Coordinates of C-alpha atoms in Angstrom, one line a residue:
X1 CA 44.1 79.6 64.3
X2 CA 43.8 80.3 60.6
X3 CA 46.4 78.2 58.9
X4 CA 48.6 78.1 62.1
X5 CA 48.5 74.7 63.7
X6 CA 49.7 74.4 67.3
X7 CA 49.3 71.9 70.2
X8 CA 47.8 73.0 73.5
X9 CA 46.4 71.4 76.6
X10 CA 42.6 71.6 76.9
X11 CA 40.8 71.4 80.2
X12 CA 37.1 70.9 80.6
X13 CA 35.8 72.3 83.9
X14 CA 32.4 72.8 85.5
X15 CA 31.3 76.4 84.5
X16 CA 30.5 77.2 88.1
X17 CA 34.0 76.2 89.4
X18 CA 36.1 78.1 86.8
X19 CA 35.6 81.6 88.5
X20 CA 36.6 80.1 91.9
X21 CA 40.0 78.7 90.8
X22 CA 41.1 80.9 87.9
X23 CA 41.5 84.7 87.8
X24 CA 41.3 86.6 84.6
X25 CA 43.6 89.5 83.5
X26 CA 41.0 90.6 80.9
X27 CA 37.7 89.5 79.4
X28 CA 35.0 87.3 80.9
X29 CA 34.4 83.7 82.0
X30 CA 32.9 81.3 79.4
X31 CA 29.1 81.1 79.6
X32 CA 28.5 78.7 76.6
X33 CA 30.1 75.7 75.0
X34 CA 31.4 77.9 72.2
X35 CA 33.4 80.2 74.5
X36 CA 36.8 79.5 76.1
X37 CA 39.5 81.3 78.1
X38 CA 43.2 80.8 77.4
X39 CA 46.5 81.2 79.2
X40 CA 48.7 84.3 78.7
X41 CA 51.7 82.3 77.3
X42 CA 49.4 80.7 74.7
X43 CA 47.9 84.1 73.8
X44 CA 51.4 85.6 73.4
X45 CA 52.8 82.7 71.4
X46 CA 49.9 82.4 68.9
X47 CA 49.0 86.1 69.0
X48 CA 45.5 85.5 70.3
X49 CA 43.3 88.3 71.7
X50 CA 39.7 88.6 72.9
X51 CA 37.4 87.5 70.1
X52 CA 39.9 85.3 68.3
X53 CA 38.6 82.0 67.0
X54 CA 40.3 78.7 67.5
X55 CA 39.5 75.4 65.6
X56 CA 40.0 72.5 68.0
X57 CA 40.8 69.2 66.4
X58 CA 42.6 67.8 63.4
X59 CA 41.0 68.8 60.1
X60 CA 42.8 65.9 58.4
X61 CA 41.1 63.4 60.6
X62 CA 37.6 64.8 60.9
X63 CA 35.6 67.9 61.6
X64 CA 36.9 70.5 64.0
X65 CA 35.1 72.5 66.7
X66 CA 35.3 76.3 66.5
X67 CA 35.4 78.3 69.7
X68 CA 35.9 81.9 70.6
X69 CA 38.3 83.4 73.1
X70 CA 36.3 85.4 75.7
X71 CA 39.0 85.8 78.4
X72 CA 42.7 85.6 79.2
X73 CA 43.8 84.0 82.4
X74 CA 46.0 85.8 84.9
X75 CA 49.6 84.3 84.8
X76 CA 49.9 81.5 87.4
X77 CA 53.2 79.8 86.5
X78 CA 53.9 76.1 87.0
X79 CA 51.4 74.3 89.2
X80 CA 50.7 70.9 90.6
X81 CA 47.0 71.1 89.6
X82 CA 46.3 73.0 86.4
X83 CA 49.1 74.4 84.2
X84 CA 46.9 77.0 82.6
X85 CA 49.5 79.5 81.2
X86 CA 49.6 77.6 77.9
X87 CA 46.2 76.0 78.0
X88 CA 42.7 76.3 76.7
X89 CA 39.9 76.1 79.3
X90 CA 36.3 75.5 78.4
X91 CA 33.2 74.0 79.9
X92 CA 32.8 70.3 80.7
X93 CA 30.2 70.1 78.0
X94 CA 32.6 71.5 75.4
X95 CA 35.2 69.0 76.4
X96 CA 33.0 65.9 76.3
X97 CA 31.3 67.1 73.1
X98 CA 34.7 67.0 71.4
X99 CA 36.5 64.1 73.1
X100 CA 33.6 62.1 74.7
X101 CA 33.9 60.5 78.1
X102 CA 30.8 62.2 79.7
X103 CA 30.7 61.6 83.4
X104 CA 34.4 60.5 83.5
X105 CA 37.1 62.6 85.1
X106 CA 40.8 62.4 84.6
X107 CA 41.6 64.5 87.7
X108 CA 40.0 65.9 90.8
X109 CA 41.5 68.9 92.6
X110 CA 40.9 69.5 96.3
X111 CA 41.6 73.1 97.5
X112 CA 42.1 73.6 101.2
X113 CA 41.9 76.8 103.2
X114 CA 45.3 76.0 104.9
X115 CA 48.2 74.3 103.1
X116 CA 49.3 72.9 106.4
X117 CA 46.3 70.6 106.4
X118 CA 47.3 69.1 103.0
X119 CA 49.3 66.2 104.4
X120 CA 46.5 65.1 106.7
X121 CA 43.9 65.5 104.0
X122 CA 45.9 63.4 101.5
X123 CA 46.4 60.7 104.1
X124 CA 42.7 60.5 104.8
X125 CA 41.9 60.4 101.1
X126 CA 44.5 57.7 100.5
X127 CA 43.0 55.6 103.3
X128 CA 39.4 56.0 102.0
X129 CA 40.0 55.4 98.3
X130 CA 43.0 53.1 98.3
X131 CA 42.0 51.0 101.3
X132 CA 42.0 47.6 99.6
X133 CA 44.0 48.3 96.4
X134 CA 45.4 51.4 94.7
X135 CA 42.7 52.9 92.6
X136 CA 43.7 56.5 92.4
X137 CA 47.0 58.4 92.6
X138 CA 47.0 61.0 95.4
X139 CA 49.4 63.9 95.0
X140 CA 50.1 66.3 97.9
X141 CA 51.1 69.8 96.8
X142 CA 52.8 70.5 100.1
X143 CA 55.2 67.5 99.6
X144 CA 55.9 68.6 96.1
X145 CA 56.6 72.1 97.5
X146 CA 59.0 70.6 100.0
X147 CA 60.9 68.7 97.3
X148 CA 61.1 71.8 95.1
X149 CA 62.4 73.9 98.1
X150 CA 65.0 71.3 98.9
X151 CA 66.1 71.0 95.3
X152 CA 66.3 74.8 94.9
X153 CA 68.3 75.0 98.2
X154 CA 70.8 72.5 96.8
X155 CA 71.0 74.3 93.5
X156 CA 71.4 77.7 95.3
X157 CA 74.3 76.3 97.5
X158 CA 76.0 74.9 94.4
X159 CA 75.6 78.2 92.4
X160 CA 76.8 80.2 95.4
X161 CA 79.9 78.0 95.7
X162 CA 80.7 78.5 92.0
X163 CA 80.1 82.2 92.4
X164 CA 82.5 82.3 95.4
X165 CA 85.2 80.5 93.4
X166 CA 84.6 82.9 90.4
X167 CA 84.9 85.9 92.7
X168 CA 88.1 84.6 94.2
X169 CA 89.6 83.9 90.7
X170 CA 88.5 87.4 89.6
X171 CA 90.0 89.0 92.7
X172 CA 93.4 87.2 92.1
X173 CA 93.3 88.2 88.4
X174 CA 92.7 91.9 89.1
X175 CA 95.4 91.8 91.8
X176 CA 97.9 90.3 89.3
X177 CA 96.9 92.8 86.5
X178 CA 97.3 95.8 88.9
X179 CA 100.7 94.5 90.2
X180 CA 101.9 94.0 86.7
X181 CA 100.8 97.5 85.9
X182 CA 102.7 98.9 88.9
X183 CA 105.8 96.9 87.8
X184 CA 105.6 98.1 84.2
X185 CA 105.1 101.7 85.3
X186 CA 107.7 102.1 88.0
X187 CA 109.6 104.7 86.1
X188 CA 106.4 106.6 85.4
X189 CA 105.6 106.6 89.1
X190 CA 109.1 107.8 89.9
X191 CA 108.7 110.8 87.5
X192 CA 105.3 111.6 88.9
X193 CA 106.7 111.5 92.5
X194 CA 109.7 113.6 91.5
X195 CA 107.5 116.4 90.1
X196 CA 105.6 116.6 93.4
X197 CA 102.7 114.2 93.0
X198 CA 101.5 113.1 96.4
X199 CA 101.4 109.5 97.6
X200 CA 97.6 109.6 98.0
X201 CA 97.2 110.8 94.4
X202 CA 99.3 107.8 93.2
X203 CA 97.1 105.5 95.3
X204 CA 93.9 107.1 93.9
X205 CA 95.2 106.7 90.3
X206 CA 95.6 102.9 90.7
X207 CA 92.4 102.5 92.7
X208 CA 90.5 104.4 90.0
X209 CA 92.0 102.1 87.4
X210 CA 90.9 99.0 89.2
X211 CA 87.4 100.6 89.7
X212 CA 87.2 101.2 85.9
X213 CA 88.2 97.6 85.3
X214 CA 85.6 96.4 87.8
X215 CA 82.9 98.6 86.3
X216 CA 83.6 97.4 82.7
X217 CA 83.9 93.8 83.7
X218 CA 80.7 93.9 85.8
X219 CA 78.8 95.6 82.9
X220 CA 80.0 93.1 80.3
X221 CA 79.3 90.2 82.6
X222 CA 75.8 91.4 83.3
X223 CA 75.0 91.8 79.6
X224 CA 76.5 88.5 78.7
X225 CA 74.8 86.6 81.5
X226 CA 71.4 88.2 80.7
X227 CA 71.8 87.3 77.0
X228 CA 72.9 83.7 77.6
X229 CA 70.2 83.3 80.3
X230 CA 67.5 84.6 77.9
X231 CA 68.6 82.2 75.2
X232 CA 68.7 79.2 77.6
X233 CA 65.3 80.0 79.1
X234 CA 63.8 80.5 75.6
X235 CA 65.2 77.1 74.5
X236 CA 64.2 75.2 77.6
X237 CA 60.8 76.8 78.5
X238 CA 59.7 78.3 75.2
X239 CA 58.8 81.6 76.8
X240 CA 60.7 84.4 78.5
X241 CA 57.6 85.8 80.3
X242 CA 59.2 85.2 83.7
X243 CA 62.7 86.1 82.8
X244 CA 62.4 89.8 83.1
X245 CA 60.3 89.8 86.2
X246 CA 61.4 92.5 88.7
X247 CA 62.0 89.8 91.4
X248 CA 64.6 88.2 89.1
X249 CA 66.2 91.4 87.7
X250 CA 66.9 92.8 91.2
X251 CA 69.9 90.4 91.5
X252 CA 71.6 91.9 88.4
X253 CA 72.7 95.2 90.0
X254 CA 73.5 93.3 93.2
X255 CA 75.9 91.0 91.3
X256 CA 77.4 94.0 89.5
X257 CA 77.9 95.8 92.8
X258 CA 79.7 92.7 94.3
X259 CA 81.9 92.4 91.3
X260 CA 82.8 96.1 91.3
X261 CA 83.6 96.1 95.0
X262 CA 85.8 92.9 94.6
X263 CA 87.8 94.7 91.9
X264 CA 88.3 97.8 93.9
X265 CA 89.4 95.8 97.0
X266 CA 91.8 93.8 94.9
X267 CA 93.4 97.0 93.7
X268 CA 94.1 98.4 97.2
X269 CA 97.4 96.7 97.8
X270 CA 98.9 97.4 94.4
X271 CA 97.8 101.0 94.8
X272 CA 99.5 101.1 98.3
X273 CA 102.6 99.4 96.9
X274 CA 102.8 102.0 94.0
X275 CA 102.4 105.0 96.3
X276 CA 105.2 103.7 98.6
X277 CA 107.9 103.3 96.0
X278 CA 111.0 105.3 96.5
X279 CA 111.1 108.0 93.8
X280 CA 114.9 107.7 93.3
X281 CA 114.8 103.9 93.0
X282 CA 111.8 104.1 90.7
X283 CA 113.7 106.5 88.4
X284 CA 116.6 104.1 88.2
X285 CA 114.4 101.2 87.1
X286 CA 114.6 100.0 83.5

């Protein structure tokens, strides 16, 4: 694109099939060999819009083919068939005109009405095409989905275990901080009680302090985790398009709430202990 050189996956599909398997967020489907549609991640990364021109090929090795962007694909995410978010999709004629191989196909995708039929269908295809020897590799998306679900379940359990340990450590830390605060302020508590401060007011004072600690800690933790997560996702995936999705961000206030409640609960006993100190003994404390 201009002087900007990037790498991208290029798919050559039958023009009649493209509207059946891909949805557009804007623009139109390609009607000629000079028109292509592109993925949203590629459009964002290279700053491509409708009407932008792309030179396909390496100008150092030979002539390039210029195509025009006529549509941008709806975001699909990772897929077992076509990973189109960072790809260029054109007609079969465009692909074979650039790379050759007319009548040859690198991949065939079979779409079923019901995903539950995928395993039976893959078994039948395997039996028909690989009867004598393995000629094609058959991939079943339902099996891949099962593997992903199992892996995510294991990762979730691991993360939950770490989160549970972290919460326990945080609760103990807040408890120790509040108990130290009570110990260091025994004389102050004695003075407050001697001038008529009620026990419940002393309790509230320490619970409010633990709530403030919890609120500050949860806020700092949320900002830090979002920042670190954003950097890690950008480094690993190259795009943060999915990072700020509402489905992901809904867990941030939930985590903050759990952290806040943990801090408040951890401050209950120190608050109760402070409110039950004997005023005279507290005034004698050094």
